[in-house]
Structures are given as structure tokens and as C-alpha cells.
Amino acid sequence: MTTMPTGLTDRQRRFVDAFVRCRRGKQAAITAGYGEKWAASAASRLLKQPEIAAAVARRVDPPANPEPVSQLSPMEYLAQVMNDPEVRLERRIKAATALLPYVHARGPAAAGKKAGQAAAAKRAERGRFAPSAPPLHLVKPPTRKG
């Protein structure tokens, strides 16, 4: 069992989800993967833990003054998901990966094909294949008298 960022394991998180749905501790424990023989005592033990009790309370009792629904831009939404400790780690990583190109630009090495070819041509112009300088006109051109 891996510990999630909120302090709940996967099994505990499944227990909270099942308990919110059915409101029966023993059935929620069985659904979460605890053995049938010990499900009732496991449910009692789990519901006494402060982290689990707080998670159940947040899910069962919505806030009295819900926040108004705001129109988030996709970037704001991804940033919100990425920074939310209640969201599963896999989803947070996917949000961070999707947000990455918009926050950090690619380096010069990762430029596109045409930009890379243009940069290579500029480098070649300065090297061995650079055009030679035009001849200098040291002598004045003859003037016509007429």
C-alpha cells in the first residue's frame, strides 16, 4: 500500500468512497478490500482515525456557502488539479505534464526542423563556405573628359 499525499492509503481512500455511497461501515470495508470476517472492526477502527473522519465529513457535509462556479481557463484548471492534494497522484502528474509546455518553453536544442536548418545554414555561412569579400577599389576609376 502506498501512502497518498493526503495521508490516506489507496484502501483507506476506497473505504471513504464506499462509506460515502452506502453509509454502512461493514459494507464499505468489504467493498474497500478488507476481509469479511474483520470488516466491522476494521470499519470501526478506520472511522476513529482523524484523517478518515475528516475525509468522510468533507464528502458527506458540503460547505454551507458553496463557492460560486468560476470559469477557469484550461491552464488555470490544470494548475489547480496539479496543486490539489486531494486529487490522486497519477492525475496530478498528468495535469503537470499537460501544463508543462505552456509554462516552460523548449530550449534552443528542441527547436523545429526548419529553425534548426536555418541555424545550421547561418553557421555554415560564417565558416569555410563564407562568401569572399568584394575587391577593394584602390585606384580611382578614370574620368572621361569630353
Short mmCIF file of C-alpha atoms in Angstrom, two decimals:
data_model
loop_
_atom_site.label_atom_id
_atom_site.label_comp_id
_atom_site.label_asym_id
_atom_site.label_seq_id
_atom_site.Cartn_x
_atom_site.Cartn_y
_atom_site.Cartn_z
CA MET A 1 0.00 0.00 0.00
CA THR A 2 1.38 3.37 -0.96
CA THR A 3 0.61 6.46 1.02
CA MET A 4 -1.21 9.16 -0.91
CA PRO A 5 -0.39 12.86 -0.49
CA THR A 6 -3.37 13.36 1.87
CA GLY A 7 -2.13 10.70 4.27
CA LEU A 8 -4.68 8.09 3.14
CA THR A 9 -3.67 4.81 1.56
CA ASP A 10 -5.44 3.51 -1.54
CA ARG A 11 -7.51 1.12 0.55
CA GLN A 12 -8.47 3.87 3.01
CA ARG A 13 -9.46 6.12 0.11
CA ARG A 14 -11.63 3.31 -1.31
CA PHE A 15 -13.19 2.88 2.15
CA VAL A 16 -14.08 6.58 2.32
CA ASP A 17 -15.61 6.45 -1.19
CA ALA A 18 -17.66 3.35 -0.33
CA PHE A 19 -18.74 4.73 3.05
CA VAL A 20 -19.99 7.96 1.47
CA ARG A 21 -22.03 5.92 -1.04
CA CYS A 22 -23.62 3.31 1.25
CA ARG A 23 -23.21 4.83 4.78
CA ARG A 24 -22.59 1.35 6.26
CA GLY A 25 -19.18 0.75 7.76
CA LYS A 26 -19.03 -3.03 7.36
CA GLN A 27 -20.19 -2.97 3.74
CA ALA A 28 -17.80 -0.10 2.95
CA ALA A 29 -14.89 -2.05 4.46
CA ILE A 30 -15.75 -5.15 2.40
CA THR A 31 -16.01 -3.03 -0.75
CA ALA A 32 -12.64 -1.41 0.03
CA GLY A 33 -10.96 -4.82 0.22
CA TYR A 34 -10.94 -5.68 3.92
CA GLY A 35 -11.82 -9.26 4.86
CA GLU A 36 -15.47 -10.06 5.60
CA LYS A 37 -14.59 -11.62 8.94
CA TRP A 38 -12.93 -8.42 10.22
CA ALA A 39 -14.84 -5.82 8.20
CA ALA A 40 -16.93 -4.47 11.10
CA SER A 41 -13.95 -3.95 13.39
CA ALA A 42 -11.88 -2.51 10.53
CA ALA A 43 -14.67 -0.03 9.76
CA SER A 44 -14.91 1.00 13.40
CA ARG A 45 -11.13 1.41 13.64
CA LEU A 46 -10.97 3.38 10.39
CA LEU A 47 -13.80 5.76 11.28
CA LYS A 48 -11.99 6.66 14.52
CA GLN A 49 -8.91 7.83 12.65
CA PRO A 50 -8.94 11.65 12.35
CA GLU A 51 -7.80 11.74 8.70
CA ILE A 52 -10.52 9.35 7.60
CA ALA A 53 -13.19 11.04 9.72
CA ALA A 54 -12.23 14.40 8.20
CA ALA A 55 -12.33 12.96 4.66
CA VAL A 56 -15.79 11.48 5.29
CA ALA A 57 -17.01 14.76 6.82
CA ARG A 58 -15.79 16.74 3.82
CA ARG A 59 -17.57 14.39 1.44
CA VAL A 60 -20.81 13.97 3.44
CA ASP A 61 -21.34 17.53 4.68
CA PRO A 62 -20.82 20.00 1.85
CA PRO A 63 -19.85 23.53 2.92
CA ALA A 64 -22.75 25.78 3.95
CA ASN A 65 -21.76 28.51 1.49
CA PRO A 66 -20.54 26.79 -1.64
CA GLU A 67 -18.11 28.80 -3.70
CA PRO A 68 -19.60 30.24 -6.87
CA VAL A 69 -18.71 28.36 -10.00
CA SER A 70 -15.97 30.20 -11.81
CA GLN A 71 -14.95 29.88 -15.41
CA LEU A 72 -11.36 28.69 -15.29
CA SER A 73 -9.12 28.75 -18.28
CA PRO A 74 -7.65 25.35 -19.16
CA MET A 75 -4.26 26.40 -17.81
CA GLU A 76 -5.78 27.55 -14.50
CA TYR A 77 -7.71 24.29 -14.23
CA LEU A 78 -4.60 22.18 -14.85
CA ALA A 79 -2.67 24.22 -12.28
CA GLN A 80 -5.49 23.77 -9.77
CA VAL A 81 -5.58 19.99 -10.32
CA MET A 82 -1.79 19.77 -10.12
CA ASN A 83 -1.69 21.61 -6.75
CA ASP A 84 -4.72 19.89 -5.15
CA PRO A 85 -3.57 17.35 -2.54
CA GLU A 86 -6.99 15.62 -2.62
CA VAL A 87 -6.51 14.54 -6.25
CA ARG A 88 -4.82 11.23 -6.95
CA LEU A 89 -1.12 11.41 -7.70
CA GLU A 90 -1.45 9.93 -11.20
CA ARG A 91 -3.95 12.62 -12.22
CA ARG A 92 -1.76 15.36 -10.71
CA ILE A 93 1.22 14.10 -12.73
CA LYS A 94 -0.84 14.07 -15.94
CA ALA A 95 -2.00 17.63 -15.27
CA ALA A 96 1.58 18.76 -14.66
CA THR A 97 2.72 17.06 -17.87
CA ALA A 98 -0.05 18.73 -19.86
CA LEU A 99 0.71 22.14 -18.32
CA LEU A 100 4.47 21.92 -18.81
CA PRO A 101 4.71 23.17 -22.44
CA TYR A 102 2.70 26.27 -21.56
CA VAL A 103 4.82 27.20 -18.56
CA HIS A 104 8.33 26.31 -19.71
CA ALA A 105 9.38 26.97 -23.30
CA ARG A 106 11.51 24.48 -25.14
CA GLY A 107 15.22 25.11 -25.29
CA PRO A 108 17.12 26.01 -28.46
CA ALA A 109 18.12 22.37 -28.96
CA ALA A 110 14.46 21.36 -29.27
CA ALA A 111 13.60 23.91 -31.96
CA GLY A 112 11.66 22.81 -35.01
CA LYS A 113 13.18 21.27 -38.11
CA LYS A 114 13.09 24.42 -40.24
CA ALA A 115 14.53 26.58 -37.48
CA GLY A 116 17.32 24.06 -36.98
CA GLN A 117 18.12 24.04 -40.69
CA ALA A 118 18.18 27.84 -40.82
CA ALA A 119 20.54 27.96 -37.82
CA ALA A 120 22.83 25.39 -39.46
CA ALA A 121 22.89 27.43 -42.68
CA LYS A 122 23.86 30.57 -40.73
CA ARG A 123 26.73 28.70 -39.06
CA ALA A 124 27.92 27.39 -42.43
CA GLU A 125 27.88 30.90 -43.91
CA ARG A 126 30.35 32.10 -41.30
CA GLY A 127 32.79 29.24 -41.75
CA ARG A 128 34.68 27.82 -44.67
CA PHE A 129 31.92 28.50 -47.16
CA ALA A 130 31.56 32.19 -46.39
CA PRO A 131 31.49 34.40 -49.47
CA SER A 132 34.70 36.26 -50.09
CA ALA A 133 34.88 40.00 -49.65
CA PRO A 134 34.48 42.14 -52.78
CA PRO A 135 37.66 43.61 -54.24
CA LEU A 136 38.81 46.95 -52.94
CA HIS A 137 38.93 49.89 -55.37
CA LEU A 138 42.23 51.49 -54.52
CA VAL A 139 42.64 53.17 -57.85
CA LYS A 140 40.20 55.85 -58.83
CA PRO A 141 38.26 54.99 -61.90
CA PRO A 142 39.30 57.08 -64.92
CA THR A 143 37.15 60.09 -65.58
CA ARG A 144 36.12 60.95 -69.12
CA LYS A 145 36.94 64.28 -70.50
CA GLY A 146 34.74 65.40 -73.07
#
